[in-house]
Amino acid sequence: MVLIFGVNFPESQLVSRSLRTFYGLGPQLTTSLMAKFHIHKTAKVGVLGEKQINSLAAELSGMTLENDLRRQLVDNIKRLRDMGTYRGRRHAMGLPVRGQRTRTQIMNARKFNRIERRG
């Protein structure tokens, strides 16, 4: 098991997949991080050296990830609701926010807009 940014990963897991488990790291940011630290895209976590792991953890600690990013998302939506903007009202009603069709496809839009945005 390898510890990266407070999370244990099995040594047989790909580095790209293990980095994507963090909330806020997607495919593009993961590949740019791996390129920055000269890690091959098919490299496994067990192959990484101690120096690479420490530098990767230091880079991740400087980024906004996990709970901070979730809190920022909720705060942004709360700000929109408090201002009374169109987007804020749509968030409050659980309706689609970005111009999706509501005449026939409302059920999926309501389901996907339910992500803890009510608070």
Short mmCIF file of N, CA and C in Angstrom, two decimals:
data_model
loop_
_atom_site.label_atom_id
_atom_site.label_comp_id
_atom_site.label_asym_id
_atom_site.label_seq_id
_atom_site.Cartn_x
_atom_site.Cartn_y
_atom_site.Cartn_z
N MET A 1 0.84 -1.18 0.00
CA MET A 1 0.00 0.00 0.00
C MET A 1 0.88 1.25 0.00
N VAL A 2 0.48 2.18 -0.83
CA VAL A 2 1.22 3.44 -0.95
C VAL A 2 0.30 4.57 -0.50
N LEU A 3 0.82 5.46 0.33
CA LEU A 3 0.04 6.57 0.87
C LEU A 3 0.29 7.82 0.04
N ILE A 4 -0.78 8.30 -0.61
CA ILE A 4 -0.70 9.54 -1.39
C ILE A 4 -1.77 10.47 -0.85
N PHE A 5 -1.34 11.60 -0.31
CA PHE A 5 -2.24 12.65 0.18
C PHE A 5 -3.25 12.11 1.18
N GLY A 6 -2.80 11.20 2.05
CA GLY A 6 -3.64 10.69 3.12
C GLY A 6 -4.52 9.51 2.75
N VAL A 7 -4.37 8.96 1.54
CA VAL A 7 -5.20 7.83 1.10
C VAL A 7 -4.27 6.69 0.69
N ASN A 8 -4.57 5.48 1.17
CA ASN A 8 -3.80 4.30 0.80
C ASN A 8 -4.27 3.74 -0.52
N PHE A 9 -3.33 3.45 -1.41
CA PHE A 9 -3.64 2.85 -2.71
C PHE A 9 -2.87 1.56 -2.85
N PRO A 10 -3.50 0.52 -3.44
CA PRO A 10 -2.77 -0.72 -3.69
C PRO A 10 -1.67 -0.50 -4.73
N GLU A 11 -0.59 -1.24 -4.60
CA GLU A 11 0.55 -1.05 -5.48
C GLU A 11 0.27 -1.47 -6.91
N SER A 12 -0.75 -2.27 -7.13
CA SER A 12 -1.05 -2.75 -8.48
C SER A 12 -1.99 -1.82 -9.25
N GLN A 13 -2.44 -0.73 -8.64
CA GLN A 13 -3.37 0.18 -9.30
C GLN A 13 -2.61 1.20 -10.14
N LEU A 14 -3.20 1.58 -11.28
CA LEU A 14 -2.59 2.59 -12.13
C LEU A 14 -2.57 3.95 -11.42
N VAL A 15 -1.53 4.72 -11.69
CA VAL A 15 -1.40 6.03 -11.05
C VAL A 15 -2.52 6.95 -11.52
N SER A 16 -2.85 6.89 -12.80
CA SER A 16 -3.90 7.77 -13.32
C SER A 16 -5.25 7.47 -12.66
N ARG A 17 -5.56 6.21 -12.47
CA ARG A 17 -6.82 5.84 -11.83
C ARG A 17 -6.84 6.22 -10.36
N SER A 18 -5.72 6.08 -9.69
CA SER A 18 -5.69 6.42 -8.27
C SER A 18 -5.79 7.93 -8.07
N LEU A 19 -5.24 8.74 -8.98
CA LEU A 19 -5.36 10.18 -8.86
C LEU A 19 -6.78 10.65 -9.13
N ARG A 20 -7.48 9.96 -10.01
CA ARG A 20 -8.86 10.35 -10.33
C ARG A 20 -9.83 10.08 -9.20
N THR A 21 -9.42 9.33 -8.18
CA THR A 21 -10.33 9.08 -7.07
C THR A 21 -10.53 10.33 -6.21
N PHE A 22 -9.63 11.29 -6.32
CA PHE A 22 -9.78 12.53 -5.57
C PHE A 22 -10.82 13.40 -6.25
N TYR A 23 -11.72 13.98 -5.46
CA TYR A 23 -12.76 14.85 -5.99
C TYR A 23 -12.10 16.13 -6.51
N GLY A 24 -12.30 16.40 -7.77
CA GLY A 24 -11.73 17.59 -8.38
C GLY A 24 -10.61 17.30 -9.36
N LEU A 25 -10.17 16.05 -9.43
CA LEU A 25 -9.14 15.67 -10.40
C LEU A 25 -9.77 14.82 -11.49
N GLY A 26 -9.77 15.33 -12.69
CA GLY A 26 -10.32 14.61 -13.83
C GLY A 26 -9.21 14.09 -14.71
N PRO A 27 -9.58 13.59 -15.89
CA PRO A 27 -8.58 13.00 -16.79
C PRO A 27 -7.52 14.00 -17.27
N GLN A 28 -7.92 15.20 -17.62
CA GLN A 28 -6.96 16.17 -18.14
C GLN A 28 -5.97 16.62 -17.08
N LEU A 29 -6.46 16.94 -15.91
CA LEU A 29 -5.57 17.38 -14.83
C LEU A 29 -4.66 16.25 -14.38
N THR A 30 -5.17 15.03 -14.39
CA THR A 30 -4.36 13.88 -14.01
C THR A 30 -3.22 13.67 -15.00
N THR A 31 -3.51 13.75 -16.30
CA THR A 31 -2.44 13.56 -17.29
C THR A 31 -1.42 14.69 -17.23
N SER A 32 -1.87 15.91 -16.94
CA SER A 32 -0.90 17.01 -16.82
C SER A 32 -0.01 16.84 -15.59
N LEU A 33 -0.59 16.36 -14.49
CA LEU A 33 0.22 16.10 -13.29
C LEU A 33 1.24 14.99 -13.56
N MET A 34 0.81 13.95 -14.24
CA MET A 34 1.71 12.85 -14.54
C MET A 34 2.82 13.30 -15.48
N ALA A 35 2.50 14.16 -16.43
CA ALA A 35 3.53 14.67 -17.34
C ALA A 35 4.51 15.57 -16.59
N LYS A 36 4.01 16.33 -15.65
CA LYS A 36 4.86 17.24 -14.88
C LYS A 36 5.90 16.48 -14.07
N PHE A 37 5.52 15.31 -13.55
CA PHE A 37 6.43 14.53 -12.72
C PHE A 37 7.04 13.34 -13.46
N HIS A 38 6.93 13.35 -14.79
CA HIS A 38 7.54 12.32 -15.65
C HIS A 38 7.10 10.91 -15.27
N ILE A 39 5.79 10.73 -15.17
CA ILE A 39 5.22 9.41 -14.86
C ILE A 39 4.51 8.92 -16.12
N HIS A 40 4.81 7.71 -16.55
CA HIS A 40 4.19 7.14 -17.75
C HIS A 40 2.72 6.85 -17.49
N LYS A 41 1.91 6.90 -18.55
CA LYS A 41 0.47 6.73 -18.36
C LYS A 41 0.07 5.33 -17.93
N THR A 42 0.92 4.34 -18.15
CA THR A 42 0.60 2.97 -17.72
C THR A 42 1.36 2.58 -16.45
N ALA A 43 1.98 3.53 -15.78
CA ALA A 43 2.73 3.23 -14.57
C ALA A 43 1.79 2.88 -13.42
N LYS A 44 2.25 1.98 -12.59
CA LYS A 44 1.48 1.57 -11.43
C LYS A 44 2.02 2.28 -10.20
N VAL A 45 1.20 2.34 -9.16
CA VAL A 45 1.56 3.08 -7.96
C VAL A 45 2.79 2.49 -7.28
N GLY A 46 2.94 1.17 -7.33
CA GLY A 46 4.07 0.52 -6.68
C GLY A 46 5.40 0.85 -7.32
N VAL A 47 5.40 1.29 -8.57
CA VAL A 47 6.63 1.58 -9.29
C VAL A 47 7.19 2.96 -8.92
N LEU A 48 6.34 3.84 -8.41
CA LEU A 48 6.76 5.20 -8.11
C LEU A 48 7.81 5.22 -7.00
N GLY A 49 8.76 6.11 -7.16
CA GLY A 49 9.78 6.27 -6.13
C GLY A 49 9.27 7.16 -5.01
N GLU A 50 10.00 7.15 -3.92
CA GLU A 50 9.60 7.95 -2.76
C GLU A 50 9.62 9.44 -3.09
N LYS A 51 10.59 9.85 -3.89
CA LYS A 51 10.70 11.26 -4.27
C LYS A 51 9.50 11.69 -5.12
N GLN A 52 9.07 10.84 -6.06
CA GLN A 52 7.91 11.16 -6.89
C GLN A 52 6.64 11.23 -6.07
N ILE A 53 6.48 10.32 -5.13
CA ILE A 53 5.29 10.29 -4.29
C ILE A 53 5.23 11.55 -3.42
N ASN A 54 6.36 11.93 -2.85
CA ASN A 54 6.38 13.13 -2.01
C ASN A 54 6.10 14.39 -2.82
N SER A 55 6.67 14.49 -4.00
CA SER A 55 6.44 15.68 -4.83
C SER A 55 5.00 15.73 -5.33
N LEU A 56 4.43 14.57 -5.63
CA LEU A 56 3.03 14.50 -6.06
C LEU A 56 2.10 14.89 -4.91
N ALA A 57 2.40 14.43 -3.71
CA ALA A 57 1.59 14.80 -2.54
C ALA A 57 1.71 16.29 -2.24
N ALA A 58 2.90 16.84 -2.43
CA ALA A 58 3.08 18.27 -2.19
C ALA A 58 2.29 19.09 -3.21
N GLU A 59 2.27 18.64 -4.45
CA GLU A 59 1.51 19.34 -5.49
C GLU A 59 0.01 19.25 -5.20
N LEU A 60 -0.47 18.09 -4.75
CA LEU A 60 -1.89 17.92 -4.43
C LEU A 60 -2.30 18.76 -3.22
N SER A 61 -1.38 18.95 -2.28
CA SER A 61 -1.73 19.73 -1.09
C SER A 61 -1.91 21.21 -1.43
N GLY A 62 -1.32 21.66 -2.52
CA GLY A 62 -1.48 23.04 -2.93
C GLY A 62 -2.73 23.30 -3.75
N MET A 63 -3.45 22.25 -4.12
CA MET A 63 -4.64 22.38 -4.95
C MET A 63 -5.90 22.36 -4.09
N THR A 64 -6.99 22.89 -4.64
CA THR A 64 -8.28 22.84 -3.95
C THR A 64 -8.97 21.54 -4.34
N LEU A 65 -9.06 20.61 -3.40
CA LEU A 65 -9.63 19.29 -3.66
C LEU A 65 -10.59 18.89 -2.56
N GLU A 66 -11.31 17.81 -2.82
CA GLU A 66 -12.18 17.13 -1.86
C GLU A 66 -13.16 18.06 -1.15
N ASN A 67 -13.12 18.14 0.17
CA ASN A 67 -14.13 18.87 0.94
C ASN A 67 -14.11 20.37 0.68
N ASP A 68 -12.92 20.92 0.46
CA ASP A 68 -12.83 22.35 0.17
C ASP A 68 -13.55 22.68 -1.13
N LEU A 69 -13.38 21.84 -2.12
CA LEU A 69 -14.02 22.06 -3.41
C LEU A 69 -15.53 21.87 -3.32
N ARG A 70 -15.96 20.87 -2.57
CA ARG A 70 -17.40 20.66 -2.36
C ARG A 70 -18.03 21.85 -1.64
N ARG A 71 -17.34 22.35 -0.62
CA ARG A 71 -17.83 23.50 0.13
C ARG A 71 -17.90 24.73 -0.75
N GLN A 72 -16.92 24.89 -1.63
CA GLN A 72 -16.90 26.02 -2.55
C GLN A 72 -18.09 25.94 -3.52
N LEU A 73 -18.41 24.73 -3.99
CA LEU A 73 -19.55 24.54 -4.89
C LEU A 73 -20.86 24.91 -4.20
N VAL A 74 -21.03 24.44 -2.97
CA VAL A 74 -22.25 24.75 -2.22
C VAL A 74 -22.35 26.24 -1.92
N ASP A 75 -21.22 26.86 -1.60
CA ASP A 75 -21.22 28.30 -1.33
C ASP A 75 -21.58 29.11 -2.57
N ASN A 76 -21.08 28.69 -3.73
CA ASN A 76 -21.40 29.39 -4.98
C ASN A 76 -22.89 29.31 -5.29
N ILE A 77 -23.46 28.12 -5.08
CA ILE A 77 -24.90 27.95 -5.35
C ILE A 77 -25.72 28.74 -4.33
N LYS A 78 -25.27 28.76 -3.08
CA LYS A 78 -25.98 29.53 -2.06
C LYS A 78 -25.93 31.03 -2.38
N ARG A 79 -24.80 31.50 -2.88
CA ARG A 79 -24.66 32.90 -3.27
C ARG A 79 -25.63 33.24 -4.40
N LEU A 80 -25.75 32.33 -5.38
CA LEU A 80 -26.70 32.56 -6.47
C LEU A 80 -28.14 32.62 -5.95
N ARG A 81 -28.46 31.75 -5.01
CA ARG A 81 -29.82 31.74 -4.45
C ARG A 81 -30.09 33.00 -3.66
N ASP A 82 -29.11 33.45 -2.88
CA ASP A 82 -29.30 34.65 -2.06
C ASP A 82 -29.48 35.90 -2.92
N MET A 83 -28.77 35.95 -4.04
CA MET A 83 -28.91 37.10 -4.93
C MET A 83 -30.23 37.09 -5.67
N GLY A 84 -30.84 35.92 -5.76
CA GLY A 84 -32.12 35.80 -6.45
C GLY A 84 -32.00 35.75 -7.95
N THR A 85 -30.87 35.25 -8.43
CA THR A 85 -30.68 35.16 -9.88
C THR A 85 -31.52 34.04 -10.46
N TYR A 86 -31.63 34.03 -11.76
CA TYR A 86 -32.38 33.00 -12.46
C TYR A 86 -31.79 31.62 -12.16
N ARG A 87 -30.47 31.52 -12.24
CA ARG A 87 -29.82 30.24 -11.96
C ARG A 87 -30.05 29.80 -10.52
N GLY A 88 -30.03 30.75 -9.59
CA GLY A 88 -30.27 30.41 -8.20
C GLY A 88 -31.66 29.90 -7.96
N ARG A 89 -32.65 30.52 -8.61
CA ARG A 89 -34.03 30.04 -8.47
C ARG A 89 -34.18 28.66 -9.08
N ARG A 90 -33.53 28.41 -10.21
CA ARG A 90 -33.61 27.08 -10.82
C ARG A 90 -32.98 26.02 -9.92
N HIS A 91 -31.86 26.36 -9.28
CA HIS A 91 -31.24 25.43 -8.33
C HIS A 91 -32.20 25.15 -7.17
N ALA A 92 -32.84 26.18 -6.66
CA ALA A 92 -33.73 26.02 -5.51
C ALA A 92 -34.93 25.15 -5.84
N MET A 93 -35.43 25.25 -7.07
CA MET A 93 -36.59 24.45 -7.47
C MET A 93 -36.21 23.05 -7.95
N GLY A 94 -34.93 22.79 -8.10
CA GLY A 94 -34.49 21.48 -8.57
C GLY A 94 -34.69 21.29 -10.06
N LEU A 95 -34.75 22.36 -10.80
CA LEU A 95 -34.93 22.31 -12.24
C LEU A 95 -33.59 22.43 -12.94
N PRO A 96 -33.54 22.13 -14.25
CA PRO A 96 -32.28 22.27 -14.97
C PRO A 96 -31.82 23.72 -15.00
N VAL A 97 -30.52 23.91 -14.87
CA VAL A 97 -29.97 25.24 -14.71
C VAL A 97 -29.37 25.77 -16.01
N ARG A 98 -28.88 24.89 -16.85
CA ARG A 98 -28.10 25.32 -18.00
C ARG A 98 -28.87 25.23 -19.32
N GLY A 99 -30.14 25.50 -19.29
CA GLY A 99 -30.91 25.62 -20.52
C GLY A 99 -31.40 24.32 -21.13
N GLN A 100 -31.42 23.23 -20.35
CA GLN A 100 -31.90 21.97 -20.89
C GLN A 100 -33.40 22.02 -21.10
N ARG A 101 -33.88 21.13 -21.93
CA ARG A 101 -35.30 21.05 -22.24
C ARG A 101 -36.06 20.50 -21.03
N THR A 102 -37.22 21.11 -20.74
CA THR A 102 -38.00 20.63 -19.60
C THR A 102 -39.37 20.11 -20.02
N ARG A 103 -39.72 20.28 -21.27
CA ARG A 103 -41.05 19.87 -21.68
C ARG A 103 -41.22 18.35 -21.65
N THR A 104 -40.22 17.62 -22.11
CA THR A 104 -40.36 16.17 -22.17
C THR A 104 -39.34 15.42 -21.33
N GLN A 105 -38.25 16.05 -20.96
CA GLN A 105 -37.19 15.30 -20.30
C GLN A 105 -36.90 15.82 -18.90
N ILE A 106 -37.91 16.17 -18.17
CA ILE A 106 -37.72 16.80 -16.87
C ILE A 106 -37.25 15.83 -15.78
N MET A 107 -37.62 14.57 -15.87
CA MET A 107 -37.32 13.65 -14.79
C MET A 107 -35.81 13.45 -14.60
N ASN A 108 -35.08 13.27 -15.70
CA ASN A 108 -33.63 13.11 -15.58
C ASN A 108 -33.00 14.39 -15.07
N ALA A 109 -33.48 15.52 -15.54
CA ALA A 109 -32.91 16.79 -15.10
C ALA A 109 -33.13 16.98 -13.60
N ARG A 110 -34.29 16.64 -13.10
CA ARG A 110 -34.55 16.76 -11.67
C ARG A 110 -33.67 15.80 -10.88
N LYS A 111 -33.47 14.61 -11.41
CA LYS A 111 -32.66 13.62 -10.72
C LYS A 111 -31.19 14.08 -10.63
N PHE A 112 -30.66 14.63 -11.71
CA PHE A 112 -29.26 15.02 -11.72
C PHE A 112 -29.01 16.35 -11.03
N ASN A 113 -30.01 17.17 -10.81
CA ASN A 113 -29.84 18.45 -10.15
C ASN A 113 -30.02 18.32 -8.64
N ARG A 114 -30.09 17.12 -8.13
CA ARG A 114 -30.39 16.88 -6.72
C ARG A 114 -29.12 16.79 -5.86
N ILE A 115 -27.97 17.16 -6.36
CA ILE A 115 -26.71 16.94 -5.69
C ILE A 115 -26.49 17.95 -4.57
N GLU A 116 -27.04 17.76 -3.45
CA GLU A 116 -26.83 18.56 -2.24
C GLU A 116 -26.72 20.05 -2.54
N ARG A 117 -27.60 20.57 -3.34
CA ARG A 117 -27.55 21.98 -3.70
C ARG A 117 -28.65 22.76 -3.00
N ARG A 118 -29.39 22.10 -2.15
CA ARG A 118 -30.53 22.74 -1.51
C ARG A 118 -30.11 23.59 -0.30
N GLY A 119 -28.92 23.33 0.26
CA GLY A 119 -28.53 23.91 1.52
C GLY A 119 -28.03 25.27 1.42
#
